[in-house]
Short mmCIF file of C-alpha atoms in Angstrom, two decimals:
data_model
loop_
_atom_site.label_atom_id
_atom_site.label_comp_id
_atom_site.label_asym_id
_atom_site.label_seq_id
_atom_site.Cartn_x
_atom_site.Cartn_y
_atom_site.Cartn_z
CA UNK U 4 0.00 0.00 0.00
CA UNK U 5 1.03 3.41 -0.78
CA UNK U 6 1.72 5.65 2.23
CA UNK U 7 3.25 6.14 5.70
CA UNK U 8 3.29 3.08 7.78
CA UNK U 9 1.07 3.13 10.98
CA UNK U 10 0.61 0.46 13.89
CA UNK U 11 -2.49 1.55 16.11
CA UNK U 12 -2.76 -0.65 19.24
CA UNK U 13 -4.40 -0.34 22.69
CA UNK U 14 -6.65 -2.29 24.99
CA UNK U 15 -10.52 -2.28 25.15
CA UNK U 16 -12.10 -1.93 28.87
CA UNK U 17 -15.06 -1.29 30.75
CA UNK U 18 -16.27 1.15 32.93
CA UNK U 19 -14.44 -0.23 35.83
CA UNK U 20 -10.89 -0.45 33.98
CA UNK U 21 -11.10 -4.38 33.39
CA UNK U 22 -10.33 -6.02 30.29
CA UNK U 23 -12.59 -6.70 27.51
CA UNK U 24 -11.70 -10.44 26.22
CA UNK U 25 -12.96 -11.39 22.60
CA UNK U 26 -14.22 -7.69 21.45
CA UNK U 27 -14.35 -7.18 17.80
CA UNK U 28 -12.60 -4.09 16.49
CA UNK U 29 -13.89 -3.01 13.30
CA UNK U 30 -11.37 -0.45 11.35
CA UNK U 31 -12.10 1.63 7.98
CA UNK U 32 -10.02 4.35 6.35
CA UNK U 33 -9.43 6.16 3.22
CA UNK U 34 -6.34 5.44 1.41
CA UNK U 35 -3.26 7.96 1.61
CA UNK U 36 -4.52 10.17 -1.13
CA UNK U 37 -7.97 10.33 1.00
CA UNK U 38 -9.87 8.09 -0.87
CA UNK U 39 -12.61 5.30 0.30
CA UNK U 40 -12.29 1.65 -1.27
CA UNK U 41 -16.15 2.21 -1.49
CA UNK U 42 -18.41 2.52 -4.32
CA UNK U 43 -20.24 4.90 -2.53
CA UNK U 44 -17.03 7.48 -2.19
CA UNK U 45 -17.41 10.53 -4.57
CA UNK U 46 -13.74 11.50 -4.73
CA UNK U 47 -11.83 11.22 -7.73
CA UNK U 48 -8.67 10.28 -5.86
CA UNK U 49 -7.17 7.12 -7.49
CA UNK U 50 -7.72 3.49 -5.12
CA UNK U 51 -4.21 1.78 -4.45
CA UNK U 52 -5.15 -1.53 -5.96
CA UNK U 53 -2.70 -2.59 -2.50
CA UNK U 54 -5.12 -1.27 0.32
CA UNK U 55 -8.54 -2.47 0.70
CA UNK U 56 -9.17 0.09 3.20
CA UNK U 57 -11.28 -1.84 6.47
CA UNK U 58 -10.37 -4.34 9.05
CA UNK U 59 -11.37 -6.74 11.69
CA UNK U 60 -9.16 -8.06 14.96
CA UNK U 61 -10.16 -9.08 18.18
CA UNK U 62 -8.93 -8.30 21.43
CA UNK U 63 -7.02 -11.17 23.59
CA UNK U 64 -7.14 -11.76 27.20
CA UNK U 65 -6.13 -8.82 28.39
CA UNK U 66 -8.57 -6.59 26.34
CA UNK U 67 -5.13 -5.93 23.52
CA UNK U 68 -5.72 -5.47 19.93
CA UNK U 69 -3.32 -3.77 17.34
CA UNK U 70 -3.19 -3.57 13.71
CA UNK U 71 -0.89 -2.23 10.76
CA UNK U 72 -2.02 0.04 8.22
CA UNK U 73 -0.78 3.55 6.67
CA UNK U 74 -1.65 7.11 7.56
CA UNK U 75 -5.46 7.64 5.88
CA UNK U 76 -5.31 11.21 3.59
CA UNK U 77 -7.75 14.22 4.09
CA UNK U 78 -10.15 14.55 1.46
CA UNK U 79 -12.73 17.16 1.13
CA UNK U 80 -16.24 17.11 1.81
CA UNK U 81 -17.49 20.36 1.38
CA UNK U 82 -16.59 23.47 -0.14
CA UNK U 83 -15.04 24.92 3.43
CA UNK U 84 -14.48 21.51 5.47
CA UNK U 85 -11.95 19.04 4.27
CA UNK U 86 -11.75 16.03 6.93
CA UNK U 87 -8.26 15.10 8.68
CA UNK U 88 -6.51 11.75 8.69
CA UNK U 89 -8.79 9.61 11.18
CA UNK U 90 -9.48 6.22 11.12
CA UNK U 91 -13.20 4.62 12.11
CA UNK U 92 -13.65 2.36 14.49
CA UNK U 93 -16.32 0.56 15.59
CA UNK U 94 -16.32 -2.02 18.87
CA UNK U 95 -18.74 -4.55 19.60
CA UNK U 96 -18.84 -7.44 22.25
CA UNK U 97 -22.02 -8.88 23.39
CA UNK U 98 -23.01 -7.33 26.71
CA UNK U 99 -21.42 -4.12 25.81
CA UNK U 100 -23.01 -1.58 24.12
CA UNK U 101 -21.31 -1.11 20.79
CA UNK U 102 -19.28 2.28 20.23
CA UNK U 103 -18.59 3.94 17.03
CA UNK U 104 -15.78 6.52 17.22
CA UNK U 105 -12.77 8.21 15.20
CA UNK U 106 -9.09 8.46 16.32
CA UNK U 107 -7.55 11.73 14.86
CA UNK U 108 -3.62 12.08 14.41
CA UNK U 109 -2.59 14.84 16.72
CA UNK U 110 -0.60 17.69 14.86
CA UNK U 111 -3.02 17.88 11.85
CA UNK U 112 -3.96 21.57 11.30
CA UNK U 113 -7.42 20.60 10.07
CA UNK U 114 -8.02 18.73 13.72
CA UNK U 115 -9.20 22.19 14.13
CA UNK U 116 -12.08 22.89 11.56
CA UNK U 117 -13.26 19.29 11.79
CA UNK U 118 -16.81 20.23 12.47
CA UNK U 119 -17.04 16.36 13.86
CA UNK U 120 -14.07 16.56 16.17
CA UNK U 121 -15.46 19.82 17.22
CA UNK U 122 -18.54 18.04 18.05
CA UNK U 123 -17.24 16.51 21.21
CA UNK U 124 -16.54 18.47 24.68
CA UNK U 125 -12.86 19.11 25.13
CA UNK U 126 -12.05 16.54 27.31
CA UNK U 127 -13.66 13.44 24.84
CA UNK U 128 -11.74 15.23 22.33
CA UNK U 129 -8.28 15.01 23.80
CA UNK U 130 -9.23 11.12 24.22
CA UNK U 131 -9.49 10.91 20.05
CA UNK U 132 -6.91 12.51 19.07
CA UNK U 133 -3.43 10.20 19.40
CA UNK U 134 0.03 11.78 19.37
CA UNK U 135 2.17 8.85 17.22
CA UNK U 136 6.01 8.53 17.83
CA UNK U 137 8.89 7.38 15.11
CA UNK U 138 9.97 3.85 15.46
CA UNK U 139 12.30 2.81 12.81
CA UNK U 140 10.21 4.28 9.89
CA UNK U 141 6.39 3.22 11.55
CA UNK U 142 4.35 5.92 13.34
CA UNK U 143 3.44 4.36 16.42
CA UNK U 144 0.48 5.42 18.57
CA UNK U 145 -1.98 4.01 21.62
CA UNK U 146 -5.68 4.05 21.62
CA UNK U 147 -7.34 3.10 24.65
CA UNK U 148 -11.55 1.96 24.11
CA UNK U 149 -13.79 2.55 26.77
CA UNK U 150 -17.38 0.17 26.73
CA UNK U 151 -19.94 0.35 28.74
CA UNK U 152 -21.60 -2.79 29.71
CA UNK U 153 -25.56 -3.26 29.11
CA UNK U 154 -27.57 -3.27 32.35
#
């Protein structure tokens, strides 16, 4: 795949900080030139016949999951608001009640017109955004999950 080499990990928990065994993390992304591998996408970006663009792992034991992929592009949506790098997520686990969230890349200038970033109080928004360190070449970064268990 074309682009700058990323490996997202962290650990899924509850409420109470224990582990979530066996949660499915679902990932999607546009490509590095912001494009969806989705028929539905309206950009004219090319596809990178090398990156499909979505994702499924599971987390172990200990509520860990982690996955390679490369930094997703902006891409405009409307005349005004072009959309940072983020990457989707959504987390389900029977029990749990499933979450649907973004992780933004910290130091992105457009982290601050993202009128869905924005959308979020200040303190859920520092929890989205991920600040990714240099090792060897691959950007490097943590993302905790939070779920809240069904009562």
């Amino acid at each position: 795949a074309q682009g700058q080499v990323v490996r997202v990990s962290g650990r899924v928990l509850d409420e109470q900080g224990h582990a979530v065994a066996g949660a499915l993390v679902d990932i999607w992304q546009a490509n590095a030139l912001g494009r969806y591998a989705h028929e539905d996408d309206p950009a004219t970006a090319p596809l990178d016949p090398n990156f499909q663009g979505w994702g499924m792992v599971k987390t172990d034991a200990d509520g860990n999951y982690s996955f390679t992929t490369i930094k997703p592009g902006a891409y405009a949506v409307s005349s005004g608001w072009s959309r940072p790098p983020h990457i989707h997520f959504r987390i389900s686990r029977r029990g749990y009640h499933e979450l649907i969230t973004q992780m933004y890349f910290a130091n992105e200038s457009l982290n601050d017109n993202d009128r869905l970033l924005l959308s979020v109080d200040e303190e859920a928004r520092q929890r989205l955004v991920v600040d990714f360190h240099d090792t060897d070449g691959v950007l490097e970064g943590d993302f905790p999950i939070v779920l809240a268990r069904v009562t």
